[in-house]
Coordinates of C-alpha atoms in Angstrom, one line a residue:
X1 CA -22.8 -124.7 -53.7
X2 CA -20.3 -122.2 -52.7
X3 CA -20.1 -118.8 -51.2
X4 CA -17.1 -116.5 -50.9
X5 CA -17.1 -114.1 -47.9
X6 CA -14.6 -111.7 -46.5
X7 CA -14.9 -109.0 -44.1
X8 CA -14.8 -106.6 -46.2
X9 CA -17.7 -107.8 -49.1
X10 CA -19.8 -110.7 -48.0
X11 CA -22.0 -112.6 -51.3
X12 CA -25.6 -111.9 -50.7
X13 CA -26.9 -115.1 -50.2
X14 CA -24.9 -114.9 -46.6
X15 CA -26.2 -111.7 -46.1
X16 CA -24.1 -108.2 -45.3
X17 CA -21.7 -108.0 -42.6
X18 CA -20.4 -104.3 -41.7
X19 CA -16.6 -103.8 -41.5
X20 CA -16.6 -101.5 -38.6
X21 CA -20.0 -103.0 -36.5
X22 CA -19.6 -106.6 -34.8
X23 CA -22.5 -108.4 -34.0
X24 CA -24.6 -108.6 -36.9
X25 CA -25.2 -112.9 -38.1
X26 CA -23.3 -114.0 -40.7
X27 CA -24.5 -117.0 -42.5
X28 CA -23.5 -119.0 -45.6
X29 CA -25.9 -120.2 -47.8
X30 CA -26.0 -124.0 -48.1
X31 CA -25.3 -126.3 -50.7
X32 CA -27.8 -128.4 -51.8
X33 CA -28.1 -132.1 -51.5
X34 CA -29.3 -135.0 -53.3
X35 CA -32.7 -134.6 -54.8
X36 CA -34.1 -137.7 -53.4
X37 CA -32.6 -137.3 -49.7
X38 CA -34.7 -135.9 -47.4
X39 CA -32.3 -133.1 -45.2
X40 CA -31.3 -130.9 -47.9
X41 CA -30.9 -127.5 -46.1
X42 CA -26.8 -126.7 -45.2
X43 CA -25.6 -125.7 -42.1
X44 CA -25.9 -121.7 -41.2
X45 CA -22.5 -120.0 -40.3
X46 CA -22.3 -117.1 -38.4
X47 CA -19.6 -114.9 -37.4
X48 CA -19.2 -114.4 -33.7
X49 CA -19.1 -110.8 -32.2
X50 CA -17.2 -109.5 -29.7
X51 CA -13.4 -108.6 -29.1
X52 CA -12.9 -112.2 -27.4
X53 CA -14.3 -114.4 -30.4
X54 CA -13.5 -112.2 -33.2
X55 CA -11.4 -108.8 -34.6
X56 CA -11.3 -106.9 -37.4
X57 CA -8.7 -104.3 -38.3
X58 CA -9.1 -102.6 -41.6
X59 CA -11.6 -104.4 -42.8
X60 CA -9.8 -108.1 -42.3
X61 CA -10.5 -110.3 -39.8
X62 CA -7.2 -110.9 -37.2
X63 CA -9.0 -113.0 -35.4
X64 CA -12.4 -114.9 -36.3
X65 CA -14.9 -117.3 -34.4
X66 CA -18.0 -118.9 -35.8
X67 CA -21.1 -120.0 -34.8
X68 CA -22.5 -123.0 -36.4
X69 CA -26.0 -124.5 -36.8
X70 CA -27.9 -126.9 -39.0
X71 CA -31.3 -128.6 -37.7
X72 CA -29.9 -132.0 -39.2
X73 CA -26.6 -131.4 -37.2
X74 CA -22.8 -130.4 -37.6
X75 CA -20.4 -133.0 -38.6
X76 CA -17.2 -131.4 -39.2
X77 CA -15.5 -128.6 -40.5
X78 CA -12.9 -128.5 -43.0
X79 CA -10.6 -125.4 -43.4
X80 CA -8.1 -125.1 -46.6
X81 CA -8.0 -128.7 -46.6
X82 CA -8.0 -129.4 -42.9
X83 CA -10.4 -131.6 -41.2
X84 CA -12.0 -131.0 -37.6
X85 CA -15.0 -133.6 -36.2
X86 CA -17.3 -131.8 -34.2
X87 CA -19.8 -133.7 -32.0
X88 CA -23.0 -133.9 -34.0
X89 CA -24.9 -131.5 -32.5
X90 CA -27.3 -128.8 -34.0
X91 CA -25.3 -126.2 -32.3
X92 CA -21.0 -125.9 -32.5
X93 CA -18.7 -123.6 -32.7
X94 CA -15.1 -123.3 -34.9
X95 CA -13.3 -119.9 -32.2
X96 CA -10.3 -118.1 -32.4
X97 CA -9.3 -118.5 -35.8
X98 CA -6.4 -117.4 -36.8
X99 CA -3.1 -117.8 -39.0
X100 CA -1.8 -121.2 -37.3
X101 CA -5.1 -122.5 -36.0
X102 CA -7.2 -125.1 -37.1
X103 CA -5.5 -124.9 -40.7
X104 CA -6.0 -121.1 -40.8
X105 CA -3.6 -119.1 -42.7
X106 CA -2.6 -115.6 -43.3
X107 CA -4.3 -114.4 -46.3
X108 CA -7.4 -116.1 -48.0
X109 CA -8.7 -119.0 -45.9
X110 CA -12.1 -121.5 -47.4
X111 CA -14.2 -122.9 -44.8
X112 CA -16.1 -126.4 -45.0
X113 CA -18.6 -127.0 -42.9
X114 CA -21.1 -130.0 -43.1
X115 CA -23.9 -131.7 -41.4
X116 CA -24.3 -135.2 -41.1
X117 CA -26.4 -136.1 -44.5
X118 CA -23.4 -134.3 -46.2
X119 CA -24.7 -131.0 -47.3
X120 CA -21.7 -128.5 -47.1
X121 CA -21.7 -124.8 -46.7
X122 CA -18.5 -122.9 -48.2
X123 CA -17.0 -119.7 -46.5
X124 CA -14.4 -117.7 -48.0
X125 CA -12.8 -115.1 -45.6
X126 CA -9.5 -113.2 -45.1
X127 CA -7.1 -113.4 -42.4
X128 CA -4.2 -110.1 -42.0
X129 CA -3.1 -111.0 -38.7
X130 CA -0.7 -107.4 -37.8
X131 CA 1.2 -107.3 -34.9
X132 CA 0.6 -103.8 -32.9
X133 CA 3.3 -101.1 -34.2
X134 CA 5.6 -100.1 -31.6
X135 CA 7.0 -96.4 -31.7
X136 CA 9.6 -94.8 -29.7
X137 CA 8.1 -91.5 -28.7
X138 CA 10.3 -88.3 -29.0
X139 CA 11.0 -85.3 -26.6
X140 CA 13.2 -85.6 -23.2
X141 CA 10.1 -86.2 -21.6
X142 CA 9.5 -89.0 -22.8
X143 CA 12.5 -90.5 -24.4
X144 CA 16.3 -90.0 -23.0
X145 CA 19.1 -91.2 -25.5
X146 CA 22.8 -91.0 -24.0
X147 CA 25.5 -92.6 -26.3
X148 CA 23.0 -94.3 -28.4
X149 CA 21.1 -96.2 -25.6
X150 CA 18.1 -95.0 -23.7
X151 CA 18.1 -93.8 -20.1
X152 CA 14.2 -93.7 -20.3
X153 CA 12.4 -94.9 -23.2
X154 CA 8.4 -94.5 -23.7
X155 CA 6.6 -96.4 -26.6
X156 CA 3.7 -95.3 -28.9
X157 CA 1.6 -98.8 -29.4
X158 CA -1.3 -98.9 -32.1
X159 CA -3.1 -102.1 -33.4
X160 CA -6.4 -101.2 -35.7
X161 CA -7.2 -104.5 -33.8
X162 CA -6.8 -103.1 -30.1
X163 CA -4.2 -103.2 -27.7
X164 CA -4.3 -105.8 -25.1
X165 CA -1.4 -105.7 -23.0
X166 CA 2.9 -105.7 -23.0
X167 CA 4.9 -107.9 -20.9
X168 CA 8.3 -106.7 -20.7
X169 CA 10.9 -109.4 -19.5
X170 CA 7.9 -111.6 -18.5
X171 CA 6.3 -109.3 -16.2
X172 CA 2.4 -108.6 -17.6
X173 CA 0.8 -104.8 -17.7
X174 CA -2.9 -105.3 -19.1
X175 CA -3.7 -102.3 -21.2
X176 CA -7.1 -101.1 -22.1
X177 CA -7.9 -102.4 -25.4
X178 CA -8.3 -99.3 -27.2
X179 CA -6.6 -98.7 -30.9
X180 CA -3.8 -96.1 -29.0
X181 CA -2.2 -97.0 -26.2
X182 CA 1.6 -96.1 -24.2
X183 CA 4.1 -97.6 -22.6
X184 CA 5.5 -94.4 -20.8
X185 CA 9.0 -93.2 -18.7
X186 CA 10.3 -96.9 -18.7
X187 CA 14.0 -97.5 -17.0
X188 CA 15.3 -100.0 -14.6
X189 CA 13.4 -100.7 -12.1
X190 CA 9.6 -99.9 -13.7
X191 CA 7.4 -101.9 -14.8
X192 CA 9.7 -105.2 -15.5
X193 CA 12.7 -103.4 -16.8
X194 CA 16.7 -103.8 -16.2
X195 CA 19.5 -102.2 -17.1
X196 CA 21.1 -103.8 -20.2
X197 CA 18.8 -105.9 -22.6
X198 CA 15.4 -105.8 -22.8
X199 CA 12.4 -107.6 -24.3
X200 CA 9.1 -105.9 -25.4
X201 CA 6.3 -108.0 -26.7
X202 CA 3.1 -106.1 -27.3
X203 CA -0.2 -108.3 -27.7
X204 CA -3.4 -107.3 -29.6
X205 CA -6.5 -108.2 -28.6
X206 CA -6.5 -111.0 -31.6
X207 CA -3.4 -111.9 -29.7
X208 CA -0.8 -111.4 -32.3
X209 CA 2.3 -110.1 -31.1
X210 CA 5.4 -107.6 -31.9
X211 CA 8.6 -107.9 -29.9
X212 CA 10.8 -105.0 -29.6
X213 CA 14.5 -105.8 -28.0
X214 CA 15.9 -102.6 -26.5
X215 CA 18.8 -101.4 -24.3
X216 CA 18.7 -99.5 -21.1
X217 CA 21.9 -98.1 -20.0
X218 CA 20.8 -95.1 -17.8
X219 CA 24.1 -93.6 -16.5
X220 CA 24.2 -90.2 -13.7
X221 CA 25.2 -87.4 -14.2
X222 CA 29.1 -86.5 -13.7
X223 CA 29.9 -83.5 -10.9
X224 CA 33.3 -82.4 -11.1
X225 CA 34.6 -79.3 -9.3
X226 CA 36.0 -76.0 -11.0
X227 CA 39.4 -75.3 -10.3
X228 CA 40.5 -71.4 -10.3
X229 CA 40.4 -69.3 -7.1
X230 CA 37.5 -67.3 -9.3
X231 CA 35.4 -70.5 -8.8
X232 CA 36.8 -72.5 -5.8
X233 CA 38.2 -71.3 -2.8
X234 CA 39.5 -74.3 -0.1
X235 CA 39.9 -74.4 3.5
X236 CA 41.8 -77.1 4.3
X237 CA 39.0 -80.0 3.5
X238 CA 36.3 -77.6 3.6
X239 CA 35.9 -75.1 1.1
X240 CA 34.6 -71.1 1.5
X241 CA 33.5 -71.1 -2.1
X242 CA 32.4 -73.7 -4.6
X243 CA 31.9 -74.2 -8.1
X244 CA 30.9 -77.5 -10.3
X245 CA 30.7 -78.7 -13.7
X246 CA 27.9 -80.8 -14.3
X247 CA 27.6 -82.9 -17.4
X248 CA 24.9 -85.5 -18.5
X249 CA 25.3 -87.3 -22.5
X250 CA 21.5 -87.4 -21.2
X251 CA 20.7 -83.7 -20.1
X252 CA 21.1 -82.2 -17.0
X253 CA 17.6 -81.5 -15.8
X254 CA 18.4 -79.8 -11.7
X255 CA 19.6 -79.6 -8.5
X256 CA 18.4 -79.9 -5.5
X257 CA 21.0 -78.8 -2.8
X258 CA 19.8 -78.7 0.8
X259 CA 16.5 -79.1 -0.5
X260 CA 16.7 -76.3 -2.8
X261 CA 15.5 -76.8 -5.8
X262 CA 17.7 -75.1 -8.7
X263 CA 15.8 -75.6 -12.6
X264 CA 18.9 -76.0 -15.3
X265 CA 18.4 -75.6 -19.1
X266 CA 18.5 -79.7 -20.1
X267 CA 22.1 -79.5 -21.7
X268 CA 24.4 -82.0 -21.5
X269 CA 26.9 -79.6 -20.0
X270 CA 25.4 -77.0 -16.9
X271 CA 27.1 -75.6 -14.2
X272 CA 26.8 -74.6 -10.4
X273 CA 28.7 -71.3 -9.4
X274 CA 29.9 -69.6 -6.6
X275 CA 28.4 -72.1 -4.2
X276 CA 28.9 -70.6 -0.3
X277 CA 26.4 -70.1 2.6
X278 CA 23.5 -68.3 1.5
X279 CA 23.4 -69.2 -1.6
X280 CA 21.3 -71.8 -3.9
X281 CA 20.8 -72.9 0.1
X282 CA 23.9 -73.9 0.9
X283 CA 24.6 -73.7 4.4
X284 CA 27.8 -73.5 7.1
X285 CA 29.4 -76.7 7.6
X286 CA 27.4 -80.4 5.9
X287 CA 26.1 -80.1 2.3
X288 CA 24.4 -82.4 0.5
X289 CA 24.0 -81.5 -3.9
X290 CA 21.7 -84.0 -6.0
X291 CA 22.4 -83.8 -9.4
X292 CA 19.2 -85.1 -11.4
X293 CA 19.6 -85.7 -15.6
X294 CA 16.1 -85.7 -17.9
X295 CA 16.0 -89.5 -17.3
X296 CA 16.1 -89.1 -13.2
X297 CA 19.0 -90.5 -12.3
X298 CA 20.7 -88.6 -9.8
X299 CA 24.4 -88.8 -8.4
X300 CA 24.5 -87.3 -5.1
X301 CA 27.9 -85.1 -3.7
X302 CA 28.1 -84.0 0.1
X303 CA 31.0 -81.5 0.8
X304 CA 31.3 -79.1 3.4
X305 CA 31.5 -75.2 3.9
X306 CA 33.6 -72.8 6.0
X307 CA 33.0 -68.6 6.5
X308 CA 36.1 -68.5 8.6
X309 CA 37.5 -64.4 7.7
X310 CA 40.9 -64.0 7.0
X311 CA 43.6 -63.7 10.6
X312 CA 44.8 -60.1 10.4
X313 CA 47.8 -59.7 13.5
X314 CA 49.3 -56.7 14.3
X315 CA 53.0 -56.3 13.1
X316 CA 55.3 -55.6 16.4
X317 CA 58.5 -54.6 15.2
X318 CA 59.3 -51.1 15.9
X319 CA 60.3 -50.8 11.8
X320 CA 56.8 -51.5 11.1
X321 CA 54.4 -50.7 14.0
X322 CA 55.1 -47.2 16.5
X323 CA 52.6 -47.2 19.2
X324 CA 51.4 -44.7 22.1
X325 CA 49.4 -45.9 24.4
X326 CA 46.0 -47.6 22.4
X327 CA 46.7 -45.7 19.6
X328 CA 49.3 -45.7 17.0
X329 CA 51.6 -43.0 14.9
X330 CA 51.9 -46.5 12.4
X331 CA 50.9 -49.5 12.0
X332 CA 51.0 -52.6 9.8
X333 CA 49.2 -55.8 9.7
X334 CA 50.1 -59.3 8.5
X335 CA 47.1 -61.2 6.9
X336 CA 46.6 -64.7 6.7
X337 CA 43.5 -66.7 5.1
X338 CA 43.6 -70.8 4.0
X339 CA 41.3 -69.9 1.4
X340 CA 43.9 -66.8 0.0
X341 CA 43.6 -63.0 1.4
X342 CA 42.0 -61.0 -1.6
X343 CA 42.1 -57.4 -0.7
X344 CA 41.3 -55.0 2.0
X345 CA 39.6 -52.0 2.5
X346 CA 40.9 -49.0 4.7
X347 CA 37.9 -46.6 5.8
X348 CA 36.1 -47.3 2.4
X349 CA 39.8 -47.2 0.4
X350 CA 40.1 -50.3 -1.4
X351 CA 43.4 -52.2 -2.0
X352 CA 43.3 -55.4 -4.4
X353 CA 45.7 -58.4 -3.0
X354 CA 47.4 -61.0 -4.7
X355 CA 45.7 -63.7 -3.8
X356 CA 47.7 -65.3 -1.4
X357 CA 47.4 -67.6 1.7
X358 CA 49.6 -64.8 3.3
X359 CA 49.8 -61.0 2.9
X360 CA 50.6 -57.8 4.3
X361 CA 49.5 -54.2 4.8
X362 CA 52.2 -52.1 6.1
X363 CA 53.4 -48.5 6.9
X364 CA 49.6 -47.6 7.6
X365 CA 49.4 -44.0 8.8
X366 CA 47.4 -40.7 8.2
X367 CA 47.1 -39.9 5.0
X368 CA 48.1 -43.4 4.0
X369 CA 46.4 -46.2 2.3
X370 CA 43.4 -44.6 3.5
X371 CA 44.3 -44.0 6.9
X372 CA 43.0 -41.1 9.1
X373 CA 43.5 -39.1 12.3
X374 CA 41.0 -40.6 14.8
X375 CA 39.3 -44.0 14.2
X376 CA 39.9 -46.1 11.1
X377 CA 38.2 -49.1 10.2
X378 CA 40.2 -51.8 8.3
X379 CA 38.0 -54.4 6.3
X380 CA 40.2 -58.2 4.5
X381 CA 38.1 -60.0 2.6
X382 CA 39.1 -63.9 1.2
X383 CA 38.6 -64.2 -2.3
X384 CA 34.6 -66.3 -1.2
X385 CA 33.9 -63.1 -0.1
X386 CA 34.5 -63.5 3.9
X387 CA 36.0 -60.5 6.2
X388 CA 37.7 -59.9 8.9
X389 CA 37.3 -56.4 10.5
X390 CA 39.5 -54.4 12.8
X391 CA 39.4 -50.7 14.2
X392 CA 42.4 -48.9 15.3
X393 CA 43.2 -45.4 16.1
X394 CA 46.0 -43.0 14.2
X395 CA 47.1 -39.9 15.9
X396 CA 50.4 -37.6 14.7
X397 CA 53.9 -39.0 15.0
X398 CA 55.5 -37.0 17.7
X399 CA 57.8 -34.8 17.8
X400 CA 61.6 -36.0 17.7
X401 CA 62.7 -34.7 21.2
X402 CA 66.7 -33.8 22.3
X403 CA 67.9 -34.8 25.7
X404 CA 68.2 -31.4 27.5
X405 CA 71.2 -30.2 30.1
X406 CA 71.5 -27.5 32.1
X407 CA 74.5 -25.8 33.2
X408 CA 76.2 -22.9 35.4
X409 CA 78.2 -20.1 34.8
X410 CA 79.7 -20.5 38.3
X411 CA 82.8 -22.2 38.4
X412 CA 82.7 -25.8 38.1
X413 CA 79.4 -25.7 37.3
X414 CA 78.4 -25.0 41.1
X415 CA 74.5 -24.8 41.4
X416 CA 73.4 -22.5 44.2
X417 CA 72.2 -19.6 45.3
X418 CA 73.1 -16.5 42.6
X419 CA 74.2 -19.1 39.8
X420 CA 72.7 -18.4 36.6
X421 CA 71.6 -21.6 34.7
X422 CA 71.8 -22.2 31.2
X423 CA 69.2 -25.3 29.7
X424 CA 70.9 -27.1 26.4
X425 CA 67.9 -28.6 25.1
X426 CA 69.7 -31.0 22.5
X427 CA 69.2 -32.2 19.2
X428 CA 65.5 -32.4 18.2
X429 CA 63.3 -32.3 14.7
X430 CA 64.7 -29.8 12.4
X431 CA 62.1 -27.1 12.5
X432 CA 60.7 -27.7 15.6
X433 CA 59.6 -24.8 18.0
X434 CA 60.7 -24.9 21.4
X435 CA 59.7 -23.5 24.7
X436 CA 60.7 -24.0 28.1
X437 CA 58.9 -24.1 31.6
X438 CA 61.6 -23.9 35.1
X439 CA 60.2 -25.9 38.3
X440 CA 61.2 -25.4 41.5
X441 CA 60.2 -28.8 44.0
X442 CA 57.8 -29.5 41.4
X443 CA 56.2 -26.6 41.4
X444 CA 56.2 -24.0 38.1
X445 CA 58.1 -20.9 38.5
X446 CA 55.7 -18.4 37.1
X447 CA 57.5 -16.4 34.7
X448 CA 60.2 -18.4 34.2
X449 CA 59.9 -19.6 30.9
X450 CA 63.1 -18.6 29.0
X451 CA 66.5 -20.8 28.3
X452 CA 67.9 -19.1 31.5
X453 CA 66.7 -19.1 34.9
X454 CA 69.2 -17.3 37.7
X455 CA 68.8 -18.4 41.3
X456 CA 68.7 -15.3 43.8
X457 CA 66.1 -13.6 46.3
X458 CA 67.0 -16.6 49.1
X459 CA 64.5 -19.2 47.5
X460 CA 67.4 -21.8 46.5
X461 CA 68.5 -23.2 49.4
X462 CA 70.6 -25.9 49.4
X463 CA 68.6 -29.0 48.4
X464 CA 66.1 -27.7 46.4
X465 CA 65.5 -29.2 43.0
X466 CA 65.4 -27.9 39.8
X467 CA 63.4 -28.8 37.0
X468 CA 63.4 -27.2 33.3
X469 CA 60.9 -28.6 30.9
X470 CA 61.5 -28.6 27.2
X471 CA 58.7 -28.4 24.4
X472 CA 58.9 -29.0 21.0
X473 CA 56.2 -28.0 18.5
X474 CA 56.0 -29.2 14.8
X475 CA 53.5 -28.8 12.0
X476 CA 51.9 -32.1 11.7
X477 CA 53.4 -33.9 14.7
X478 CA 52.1 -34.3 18.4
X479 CA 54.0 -32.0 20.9
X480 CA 57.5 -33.8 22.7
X481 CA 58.4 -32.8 26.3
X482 CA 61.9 -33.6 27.5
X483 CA 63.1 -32.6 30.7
X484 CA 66.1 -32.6 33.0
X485 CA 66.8 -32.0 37.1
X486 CA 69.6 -30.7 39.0
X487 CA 69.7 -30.1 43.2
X488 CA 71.0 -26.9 44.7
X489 CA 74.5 -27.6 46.6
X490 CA 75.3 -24.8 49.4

């Protein structure tokens, strides 16, 4: 007698066996024997519950185990032709069946079993061992691909039989045996993998396998930087301002400089701008940038920043620079910054530069450039942005002064008592206005404040000196005083 069972419709005679519950007996009806022997009854098989002794997956077995049992006592089994002696007792077992084992095969598989007077109990069943499916899962956070190889990879893994573990080059990770599972954020370095080559093999509980080769190749990103005095601004081997490029084929994902986190947009190409103390956290002097792509890997740049103003000196040639006292009728400054002088800025009066190491600002007086009467404030900026600043004070050029004389009507000039003397007060500034002050021993002579002064009433004796004082007045120009002296003779 013969019965034909599979896990998905078993004959009635070995009663019903659900697809998707485990656990319920299974057993073949047996075959009858001859009439006049006495044992007659065939063995009872049963399917095995339980992940460990058997699996179904749609509705076929990947895995099956069977209990055996006959009152007379199991002889053997016999499966598609292939013979296994058991140990004659009421109670065996045939486990783990499965394409490959015991004569099992993929696809329809007939079980023999007998006891010892011969009676034999057929079993038909199906075997569709699957490996688990292996999908790469999408979405930079999962999955990184730079140039056609991964930087990261994670896998989707699904057996209708259960997922029991992955060992990636040899090393184990036991899973949960659930129908989903993942193999998540895998590059060198986590959980067995290398960069290059890799091997995947992903095990069902049934134990059938699926082996994915893959290639990690998980590069950093590039940081490059920006040329242009707009971006980059050098001081000798430190820089006042600096810009990068950043570029990933995997996505740039941040920065972190200092510390300072900065968030980019994931785009293979991303930049960093304008990079000087106080900003995105960089500091004066030692930096240190990380560069992070999607994937993690990071490529890590130290440089180092300067806020050193531009040198401003104060021009001393007479052509350039006229000074009285602290202050000055004009002035003009040479400028000097590594990082190139970009402009200045008189009293609020901007004046762009040319962006040179070295510049000038000259001829600086009221009225020009910005300049003032009084205090003036004179601001050079770099082109990063850092200043230098310097206050100086204008007052009104003065007046171009002549060198007085003074002469007598006496013969040969005599200068004495009753002379009257004449003060030439020279050449000075076309339109200036002048007036005159006569001293006697330092002392003013009040009155006396004409071109001619005339020596009488007995107050010039011999000796006495004589002082005229010239002063020139000008519209726009500080007052001059030039002066000359003479001694009475007897």
């Amino acid at each position: 007698m013969e019965s034909r069972v599979s896990a998905r419709k078993l004959s009635k005679p070995l009663g019903a066996l659900s697809a998707l519950v485990m656990g319920v007996a299974l057993t073949a009806v047996p075959a009858a024997a001859h009439a006049d022997e006495a044992d007659t009854k065939a063995p009872a098989v049963t399917v095995k519950s339980g992940d460990s002794f058997t699996v179904l997956a749609n509705g076929d077995y990947e895995k099956v185990s069977f209990s055996l049992q006959d009152a007379g006592k199991v002889d053997k089994v016999v499966l598609n032709g292939v013979t296994r002696d058991l140990a004659n007792n009421v109670w065996s077992d045939l486990n783990h069946v499965k394409p490959g084992v015991a004569g099992a095969v993929q696809g329809t598989n007939i079980l023999e079993v007998f006891d010892v007077a011969g009676n034999v109990t057929t079993h038909t069943f199906v075997l569709n061992a699957q490996g688990p499916t292996i999908t790469v899962k999408e979405g930079d956070a999962n999955t990184v691909i730079a140039n056609g190889e991964f930087e990261k990879v994670s896998f989707k893994l699904m057996d209708a039989g259960k997922i029991d573990k992955v060992v990636l080059n040899g090393v184990t990770k036991d899973l949960s045996n659930n129908i989903w599972s993942d193999l998540n954020y895998v590059k060198p370095g986590v959980f067995g993998a290398i960069h290059g080559e890799n091997t995947l093999e992903v095990y069902d509980v049934a134990g059938n396998v699926t082996t994915h080769t893959f290639v990690l190749n998980p590069q950093a990103p590039t940081v490059t930087v920006k040329e242009g005095d707009t971006f980059t601004a050098t001081d000798g081997a430190a820089y006042e301002k600096v810009s990068f490029k950043l570029t990933d084929a995997g996505k740039v994902d941040k920065v972190v400089l200092n510390g300072v986190v900065k968030d980019l947009a994931n785009d293979r190409w991303s930049d960093l701008n304008y990079v000087k103390p106080g900003v995105f956290g960089a500091v004066l002097g030692e930096n240190t940038l990380e560069v992070y792509d999607v994937a993690g890997n990071v490529t890590t740049v130290h440089f180092t920043l300067s806020a050193t103003g531009p040198t401003v000196t104060i021009k001393d040639n007479a052509t350039y620079t006229v000074a009285d006292g602290d202050a000055y009728e004009l002035i003009s400054f040479k400028l000097f910054d590594e990082g190139k002088v970009d402009r200045v800025v008189v009293n609020g009066v901007v004046k762009d530069l040319s962006n040179n190491k070295w510049s000038d600002l000259n001829y600086v007086k009221p009225g020009a450039f910005g300049g003032v009467l009084g205090e003036n404030t004179l601001v050079a900026y770099d082109i990063s942005g850092n200043s230098t600043t310097v206050n100086f004070t204008l007052v009104e050029p003065m007046v171009a002064a002549g060198t007085p004389s003074i002469t007598s009507h006496l013969p040969r000039g005599q200068i004495k008592q009753g002379a009257k003397l004449t003060v030439n007060e020279g050449d000075w500034a076309q339109g200036a206005q002048l007036t005159y002050q006569w001293f006697r021993d330092g002392e003013a002579v009040e009155g006396e404040t004409g071109q001619m002064l005339h020596l009488k009433g007995g107050r010039w004796p011999a000796g006495t000196v004589i002082t005229v004082e010239v002063t020139g007045s000008l519209d726009g120009h500080r007052p001059a005083v030039a002066s000359t002296t003479v001694v009475a003779t007897q």
